[in-house]
XYZ file of C-alpha atoms in Angstrom:
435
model
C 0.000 0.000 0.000
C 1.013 3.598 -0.879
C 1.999 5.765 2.262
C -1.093 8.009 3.914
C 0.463 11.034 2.165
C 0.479 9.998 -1.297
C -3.806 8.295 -0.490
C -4.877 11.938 0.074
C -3.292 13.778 -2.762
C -4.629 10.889 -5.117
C -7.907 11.058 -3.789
C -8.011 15.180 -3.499
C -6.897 15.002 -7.058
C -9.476 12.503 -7.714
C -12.455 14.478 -5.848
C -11.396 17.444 -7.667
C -11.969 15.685 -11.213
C -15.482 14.484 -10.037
C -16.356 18.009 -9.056
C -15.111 19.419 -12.455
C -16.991 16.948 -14.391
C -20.520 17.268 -11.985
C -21.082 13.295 -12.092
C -23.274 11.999 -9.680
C -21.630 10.613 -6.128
C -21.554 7.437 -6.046
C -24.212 4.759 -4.359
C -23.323 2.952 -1.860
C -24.032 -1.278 -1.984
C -22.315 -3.448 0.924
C -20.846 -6.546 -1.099
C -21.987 -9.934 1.498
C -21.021 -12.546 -0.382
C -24.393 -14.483 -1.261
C -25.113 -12.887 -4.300
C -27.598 -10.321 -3.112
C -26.952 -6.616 -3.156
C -29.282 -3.902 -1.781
C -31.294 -1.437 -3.950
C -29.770 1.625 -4.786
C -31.492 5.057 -4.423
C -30.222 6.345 -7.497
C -32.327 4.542 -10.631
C -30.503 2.383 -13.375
C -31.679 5.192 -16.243
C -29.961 7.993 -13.885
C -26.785 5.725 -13.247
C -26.489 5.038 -17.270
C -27.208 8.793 -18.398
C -24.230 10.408 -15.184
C -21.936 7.715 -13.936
C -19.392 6.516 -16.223
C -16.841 9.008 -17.002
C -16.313 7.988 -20.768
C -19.324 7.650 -23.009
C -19.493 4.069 -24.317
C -22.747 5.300 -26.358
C -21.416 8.412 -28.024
C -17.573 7.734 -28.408
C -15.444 4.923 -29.772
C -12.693 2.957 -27.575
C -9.582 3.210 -29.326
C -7.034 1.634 -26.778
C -3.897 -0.672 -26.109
C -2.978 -3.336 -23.609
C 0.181 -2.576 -21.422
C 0.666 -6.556 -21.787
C 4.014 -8.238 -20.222
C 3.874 -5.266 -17.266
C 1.958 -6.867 -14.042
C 1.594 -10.101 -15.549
C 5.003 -12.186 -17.009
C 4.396 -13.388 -20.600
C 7.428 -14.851 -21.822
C 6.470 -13.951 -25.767
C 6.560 -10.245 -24.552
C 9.996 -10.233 -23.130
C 12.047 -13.496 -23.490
C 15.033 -11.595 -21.887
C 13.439 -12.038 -18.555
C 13.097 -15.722 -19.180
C 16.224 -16.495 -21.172
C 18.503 -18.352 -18.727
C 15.674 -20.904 -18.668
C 15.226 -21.475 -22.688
C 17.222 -24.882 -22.108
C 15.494 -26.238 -19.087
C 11.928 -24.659 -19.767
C 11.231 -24.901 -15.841
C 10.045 -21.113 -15.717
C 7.370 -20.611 -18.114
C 5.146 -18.163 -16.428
C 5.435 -15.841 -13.489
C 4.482 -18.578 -10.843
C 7.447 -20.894 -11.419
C 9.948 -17.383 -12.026
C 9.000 -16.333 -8.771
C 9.260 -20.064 -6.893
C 12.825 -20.802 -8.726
C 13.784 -17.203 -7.732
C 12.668 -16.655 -3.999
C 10.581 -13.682 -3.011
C 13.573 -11.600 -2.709
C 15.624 -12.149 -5.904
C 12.212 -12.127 -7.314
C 11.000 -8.767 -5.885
C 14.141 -7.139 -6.729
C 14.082 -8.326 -10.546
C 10.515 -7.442 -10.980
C 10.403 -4.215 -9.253
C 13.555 -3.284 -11.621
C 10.623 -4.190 -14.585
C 7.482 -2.772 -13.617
C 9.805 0.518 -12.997
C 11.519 0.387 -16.778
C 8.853 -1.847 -18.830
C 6.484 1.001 -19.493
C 6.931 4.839 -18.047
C 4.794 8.323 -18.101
C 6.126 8.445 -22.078
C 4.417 5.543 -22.695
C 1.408 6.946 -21.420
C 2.034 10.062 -23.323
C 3.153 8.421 -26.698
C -0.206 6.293 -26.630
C -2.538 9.550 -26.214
C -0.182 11.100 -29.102
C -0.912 8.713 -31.587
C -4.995 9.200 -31.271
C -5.883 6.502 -28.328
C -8.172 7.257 -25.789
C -8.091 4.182 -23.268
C -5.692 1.787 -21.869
C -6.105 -1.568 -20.608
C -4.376 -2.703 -17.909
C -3.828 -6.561 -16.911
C -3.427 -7.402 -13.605
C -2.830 -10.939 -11.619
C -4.864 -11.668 -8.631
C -1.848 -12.109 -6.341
C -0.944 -8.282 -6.622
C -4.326 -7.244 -4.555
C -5.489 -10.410 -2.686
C -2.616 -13.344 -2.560
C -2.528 -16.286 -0.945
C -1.119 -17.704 2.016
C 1.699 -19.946 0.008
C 1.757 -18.488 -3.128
C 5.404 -17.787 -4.760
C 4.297 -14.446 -5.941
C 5.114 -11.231 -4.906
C 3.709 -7.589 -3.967
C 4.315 -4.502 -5.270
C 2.729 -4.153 -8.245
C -0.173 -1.605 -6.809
C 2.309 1.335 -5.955
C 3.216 1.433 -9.710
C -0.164 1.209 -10.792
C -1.282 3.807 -8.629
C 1.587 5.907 -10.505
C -0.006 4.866 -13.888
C -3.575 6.440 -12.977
C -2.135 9.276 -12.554
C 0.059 9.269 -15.995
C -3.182 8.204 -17.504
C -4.693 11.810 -16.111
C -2.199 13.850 -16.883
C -2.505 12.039 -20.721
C -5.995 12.359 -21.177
C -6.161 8.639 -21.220
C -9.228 6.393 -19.898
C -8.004 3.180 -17.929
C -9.672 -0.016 -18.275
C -8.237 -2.298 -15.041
C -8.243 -6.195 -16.497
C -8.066 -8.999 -13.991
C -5.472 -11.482 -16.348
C -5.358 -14.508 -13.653
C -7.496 -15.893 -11.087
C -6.619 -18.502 -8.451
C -5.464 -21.767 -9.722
C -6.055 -20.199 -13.091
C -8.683 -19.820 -15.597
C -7.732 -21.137 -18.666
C -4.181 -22.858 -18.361
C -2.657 -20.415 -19.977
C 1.139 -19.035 -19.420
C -0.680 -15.270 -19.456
C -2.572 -16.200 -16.517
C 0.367 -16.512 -13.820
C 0.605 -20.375 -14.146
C 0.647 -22.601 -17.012
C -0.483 -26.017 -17.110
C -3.803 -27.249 -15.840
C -6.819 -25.384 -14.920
C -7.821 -25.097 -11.195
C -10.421 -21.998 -11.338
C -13.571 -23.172 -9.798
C -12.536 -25.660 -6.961
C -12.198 -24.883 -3.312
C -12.527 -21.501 -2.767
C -10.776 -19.872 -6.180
C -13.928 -18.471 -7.049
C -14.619 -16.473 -3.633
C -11.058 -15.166 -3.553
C -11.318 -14.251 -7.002
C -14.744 -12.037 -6.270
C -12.286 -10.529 -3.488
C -9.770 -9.588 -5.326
C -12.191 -7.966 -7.783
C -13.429 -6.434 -4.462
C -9.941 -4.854 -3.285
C -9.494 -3.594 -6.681
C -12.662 -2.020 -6.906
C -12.174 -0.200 -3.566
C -8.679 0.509 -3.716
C -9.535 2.869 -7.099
C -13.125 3.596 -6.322
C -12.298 7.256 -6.140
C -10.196 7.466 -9.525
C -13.287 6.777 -11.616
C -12.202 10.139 -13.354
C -9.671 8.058 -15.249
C -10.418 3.763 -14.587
C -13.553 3.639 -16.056
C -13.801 -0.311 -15.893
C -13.024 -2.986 -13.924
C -12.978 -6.249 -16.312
C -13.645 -9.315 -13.630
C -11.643 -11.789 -15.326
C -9.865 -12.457 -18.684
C -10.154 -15.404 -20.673
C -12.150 -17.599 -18.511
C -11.717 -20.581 -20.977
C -15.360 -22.029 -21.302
C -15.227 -24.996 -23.002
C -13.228 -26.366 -20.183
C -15.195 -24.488 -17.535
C -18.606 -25.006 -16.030
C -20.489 -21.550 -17.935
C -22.972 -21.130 -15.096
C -20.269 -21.012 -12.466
C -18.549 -18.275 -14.632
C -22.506 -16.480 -15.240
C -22.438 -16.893 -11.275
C -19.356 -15.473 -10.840
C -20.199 -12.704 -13.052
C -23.356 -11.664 -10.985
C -21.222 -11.626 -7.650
C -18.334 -9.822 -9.425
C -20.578 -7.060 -10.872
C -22.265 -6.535 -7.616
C -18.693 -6.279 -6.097
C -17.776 -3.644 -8.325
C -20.899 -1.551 -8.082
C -20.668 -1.964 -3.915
C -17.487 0.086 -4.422
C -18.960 2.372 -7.157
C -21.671 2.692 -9.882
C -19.003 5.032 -11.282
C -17.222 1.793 -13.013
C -18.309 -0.063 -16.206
C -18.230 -3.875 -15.632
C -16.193 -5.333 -18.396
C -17.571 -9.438 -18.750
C -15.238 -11.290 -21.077
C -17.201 -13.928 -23.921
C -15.593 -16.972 -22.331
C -14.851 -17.942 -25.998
C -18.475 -18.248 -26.575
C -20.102 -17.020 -29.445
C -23.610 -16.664 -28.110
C -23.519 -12.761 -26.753
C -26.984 -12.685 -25.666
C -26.033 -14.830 -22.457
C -23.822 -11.834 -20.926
C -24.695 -9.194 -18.470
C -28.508 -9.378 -18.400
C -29.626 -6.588 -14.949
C -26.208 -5.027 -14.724
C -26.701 -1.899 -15.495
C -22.938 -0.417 -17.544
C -21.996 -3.461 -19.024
C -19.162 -3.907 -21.976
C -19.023 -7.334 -23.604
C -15.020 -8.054 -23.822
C -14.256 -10.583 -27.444
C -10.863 -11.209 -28.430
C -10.465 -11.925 -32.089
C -7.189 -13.896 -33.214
C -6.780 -15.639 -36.427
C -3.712 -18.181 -35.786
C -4.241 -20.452 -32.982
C -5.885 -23.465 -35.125
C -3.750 -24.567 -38.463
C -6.834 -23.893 -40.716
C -6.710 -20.369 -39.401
C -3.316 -19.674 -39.749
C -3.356 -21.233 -43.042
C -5.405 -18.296 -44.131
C -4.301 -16.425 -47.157
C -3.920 -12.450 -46.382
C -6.831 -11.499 -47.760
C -9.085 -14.547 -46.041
C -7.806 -13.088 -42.765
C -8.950 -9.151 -43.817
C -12.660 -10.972 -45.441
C -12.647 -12.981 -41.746
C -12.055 -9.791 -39.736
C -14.199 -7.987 -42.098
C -17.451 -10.479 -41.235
C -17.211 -9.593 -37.296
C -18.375 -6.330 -37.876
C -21.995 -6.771 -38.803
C -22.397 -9.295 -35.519
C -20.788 -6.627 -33.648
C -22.874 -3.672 -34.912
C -26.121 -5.749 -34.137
C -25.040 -6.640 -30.341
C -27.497 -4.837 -28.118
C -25.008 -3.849 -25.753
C -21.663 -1.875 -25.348
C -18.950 -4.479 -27.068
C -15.249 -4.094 -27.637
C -12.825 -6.487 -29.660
C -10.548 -6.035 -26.193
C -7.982 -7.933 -27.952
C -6.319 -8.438 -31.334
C -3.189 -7.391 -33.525
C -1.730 -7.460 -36.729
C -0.237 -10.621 -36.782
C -1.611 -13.353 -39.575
C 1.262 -16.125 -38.252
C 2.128 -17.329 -35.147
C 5.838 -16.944 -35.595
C 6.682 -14.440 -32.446
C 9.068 -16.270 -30.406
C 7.683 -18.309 -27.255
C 3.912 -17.009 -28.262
C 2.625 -20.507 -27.580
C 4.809 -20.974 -24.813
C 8.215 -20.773 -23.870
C 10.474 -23.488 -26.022
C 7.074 -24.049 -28.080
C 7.700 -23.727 -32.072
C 4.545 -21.945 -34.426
C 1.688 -23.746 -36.323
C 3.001 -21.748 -39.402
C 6.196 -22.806 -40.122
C 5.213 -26.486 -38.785
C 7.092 -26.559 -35.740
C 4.452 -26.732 -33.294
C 3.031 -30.175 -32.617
C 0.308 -31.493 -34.624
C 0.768 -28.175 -37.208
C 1.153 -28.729 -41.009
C 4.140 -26.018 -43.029
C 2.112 -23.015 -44.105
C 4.812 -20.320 -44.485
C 8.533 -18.944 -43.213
C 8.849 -17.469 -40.004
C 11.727 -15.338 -41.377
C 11.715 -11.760 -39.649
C 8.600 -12.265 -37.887
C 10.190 -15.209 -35.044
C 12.049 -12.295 -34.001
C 13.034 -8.393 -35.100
C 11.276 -5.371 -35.618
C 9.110 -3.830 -37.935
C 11.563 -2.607 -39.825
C 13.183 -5.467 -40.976
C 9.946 -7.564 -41.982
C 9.530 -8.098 -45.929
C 7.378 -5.920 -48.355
C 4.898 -8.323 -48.333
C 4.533 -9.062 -44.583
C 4.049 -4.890 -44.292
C 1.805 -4.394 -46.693
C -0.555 -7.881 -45.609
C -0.062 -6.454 -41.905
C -1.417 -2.631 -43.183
C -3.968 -3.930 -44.767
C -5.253 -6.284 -42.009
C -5.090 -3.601 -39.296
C -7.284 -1.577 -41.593
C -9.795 -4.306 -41.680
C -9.790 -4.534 -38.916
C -10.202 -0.960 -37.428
C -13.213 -0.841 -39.710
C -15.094 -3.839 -38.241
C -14.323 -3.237 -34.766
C -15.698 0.284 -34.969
C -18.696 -0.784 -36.116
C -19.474 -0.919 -32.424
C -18.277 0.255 -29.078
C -14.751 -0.105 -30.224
C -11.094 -2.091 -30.063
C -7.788 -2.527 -27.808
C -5.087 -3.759 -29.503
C -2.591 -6.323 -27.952
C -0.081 -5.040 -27.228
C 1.587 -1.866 -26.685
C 4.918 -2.823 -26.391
C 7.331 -6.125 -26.756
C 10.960 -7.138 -26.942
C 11.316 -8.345 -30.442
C 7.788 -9.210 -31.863
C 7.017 -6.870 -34.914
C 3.539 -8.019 -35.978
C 1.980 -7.632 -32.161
C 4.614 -4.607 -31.147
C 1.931 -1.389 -31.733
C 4.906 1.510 -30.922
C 6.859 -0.330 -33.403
C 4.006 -0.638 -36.069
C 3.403 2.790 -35.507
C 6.902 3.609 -36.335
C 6.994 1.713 -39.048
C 3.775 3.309 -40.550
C 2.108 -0.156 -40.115
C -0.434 1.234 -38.250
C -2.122 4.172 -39.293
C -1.781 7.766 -38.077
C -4.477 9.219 -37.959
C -6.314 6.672 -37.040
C -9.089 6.868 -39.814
C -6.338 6.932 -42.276
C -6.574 4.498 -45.224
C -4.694 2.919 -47.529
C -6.406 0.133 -48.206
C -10.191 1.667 -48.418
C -13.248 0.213 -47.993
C -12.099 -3.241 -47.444
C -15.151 -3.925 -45.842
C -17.439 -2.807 -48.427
């Protein structure tokens, strides 16, 4: 926790926002843990047309994920992983913090949540037209465990962040990436391997560190517009009423700390929409769209991927309620080193188990934007155009990521370099792609 000094200036600065912008105060709701939350005295109608400090009717999200910052990935920066490449015992940021010890560990990851991304990050993101960041976060950094090999410190950075996303002009969408025992198995939620979300108690201490969140930055709601309870909850592995459940106490969590937050629900890899955030009043349906996970869809010519992007847009545009693609990027292969894991080869040039050869990795398993062929820039261009246009045919996108070590087609402050992405952002050239 941040020293008593530093709590009142944020929250002066905070109160002083809410006052300049005349929102409503916030209703009160005391979270207790069966599901049930009292009535507030301010009506759903009033809460929709004054809480939320961005509007998710009027305005489109045009963000980034600060990926690889809070939560290890070791795709995102292999450096931090590299004297395991041989032995592939770390692989995610539970087994780097158990090999290291809490100390080594502490020391090495304060050095990288203090260099990864700064207040020019912040400043280069609202310079190139974005409005909103999204910021993952593991559970162990606001509720951990009793004999978990994580450690703490994560919060005094992010409370720095809030206030570089202020000063920038920038919205802040807060992104719970792993949950107890994880979600989905996945090396992005703190621990890959097997998925232990929903048994024993995972589910309770996951609603409580939605809760501490929730309260910790209940009076920035000037800047984090949206608390997102959980990412990726993998569904087809999951039971999907213990995830709806979850959702319902989450929400209510949220809201007990402030009707000034959004609710962000993720799609649990389901494509039926309709089955997400019924009676919560501010809710954003969270899809992430990736075309190179499977080897049919990375075995997609350039302009399948664009006519593939392209067809999300008219399901998005008919979605009855607020909707972002919260995740996506310009890459058509799966080349970027340690993507599907650390030591793990790609689906595209066939060296990934069970994958069939669909194309050369050359330039694209690492390097930069630069260096990547005439072809791979102009197939990348055009795809992040396609992509632009389908995703603003609703609430709006976040690309993944911001910022990586050596991975061109995901790396946005290199693709904006490069002139891979475009600036502005309703620049074309590739036009009307999607007819």
């Amino acid at each position: 926790m941040i020293g008593t000094s530093t709590n009142l200036l944020r929250s002066a600065t905070a109160i002083l926002a809410l006052l300049s912008n005349v929102r409503a105060a916030p209703t009160s709701y005391a979270y207790t843990g069966n599901g049930q939350c009292p009535q507030a005295n301010i009506s759903n109608s009033e809460i929709s047309k004054r809480a939320v400090a961005f509007d998710y009717n009027g305005n489109k999200v045009r963000g980034v994920n600060l990926g690889g910052w809070f939560v290890l990935e070791p795709w995102i920066t292999p450096s931090i992983f590299g004297e395991w490449s041989s032995s592939n015992t770390v692989v995610d940021e539970f087994t780097y913090t158990k090999t290291l010890g809490k100390g080594e560990a502490s020391s090495r990851l304060r050095n990288h949540w203090n260099t990864f991304i700064t207040q020019g990050d912040f400043n280069a993101i609202a310079q190139a037209g974005l409005n909103h960041v999204r910021i993952p976060i593991g559970y162990w950094a606001v509720a951990p465990r009793d004999g978990d090999p994580y450690v703490q410190g994560q919060l005094d950075v992010l409370d720095q962040a809030i206030n570089w996303a202020r000063g920038a002009g920038l919205k802040v969408m807060l992104d719970l990436h792993g949950a107890p025992e994880s979600q989905n198995g996945f090396d992005n939620s703190g621990k890959y391997g097997s998925i232990g979300w929903q048994q024993g108690n995972t589910v309770s201490e996951t609603v409580t560190a939605i809760q501490n969140l929730a309260n910790r930055y209940k009076g920035d709601t000037d800047v984090v517009t949206a608390i997102e309870l959980l990412n990726e909850p993998l569904g087809p592995r999951l039971d999907m009423g213990g995830i709806q459940d979850f959702y319902n106490k989450g929400s209510q969590a949220v809201k007990s700390a402030s009707s000034n937050f959004a609710v962000v629900l993720h799609d649990a890899f389901s494509t039926d929409w309709s089955q997400f955030g019924g009676g919560v009043d501010n809710v954003i349906l969270d899809t992430h769209q990736y075309q190179i996970f499977s080897p049919d869809e990375v075995g997609r010519s350039p302009s399948q991927h664009v006519s593939h992007a392209c067809g999300l847009g008219p399901k998005l545009a008919s979605t009855n309620k607020w909707i972002v693609v919260g995740e996506w990027s310009g890459a058509q292969t799966d080349c970027a080193k340690w993507l599907n894991g650390l030591g793990k080869g790609a689906r595209y040039d066939g060296t990934f188990p069970d994958s069939r050869w669909t194309g050369d990795c050359q330039g694209k398993y690492v390097g930069s934007v630069a260096n990547l062929s005439s072809d791979d820039k102009k197939n990348i261009r055009s795809y992040i155009e396609a992509q632009l246009d389908a995703y603003e045919q609703h609430t709006g996108w976040v690309f993944w990521t911001w910022k990586t070590e050596s991975a061109p087609e995901w790396d946005m402050q290199d693709l904006l370099a490069g002139g891979l992405f475009p600036q502005p952002l309703n620049s074309r050239q590739y036009p009307g792609q999607c007819g």
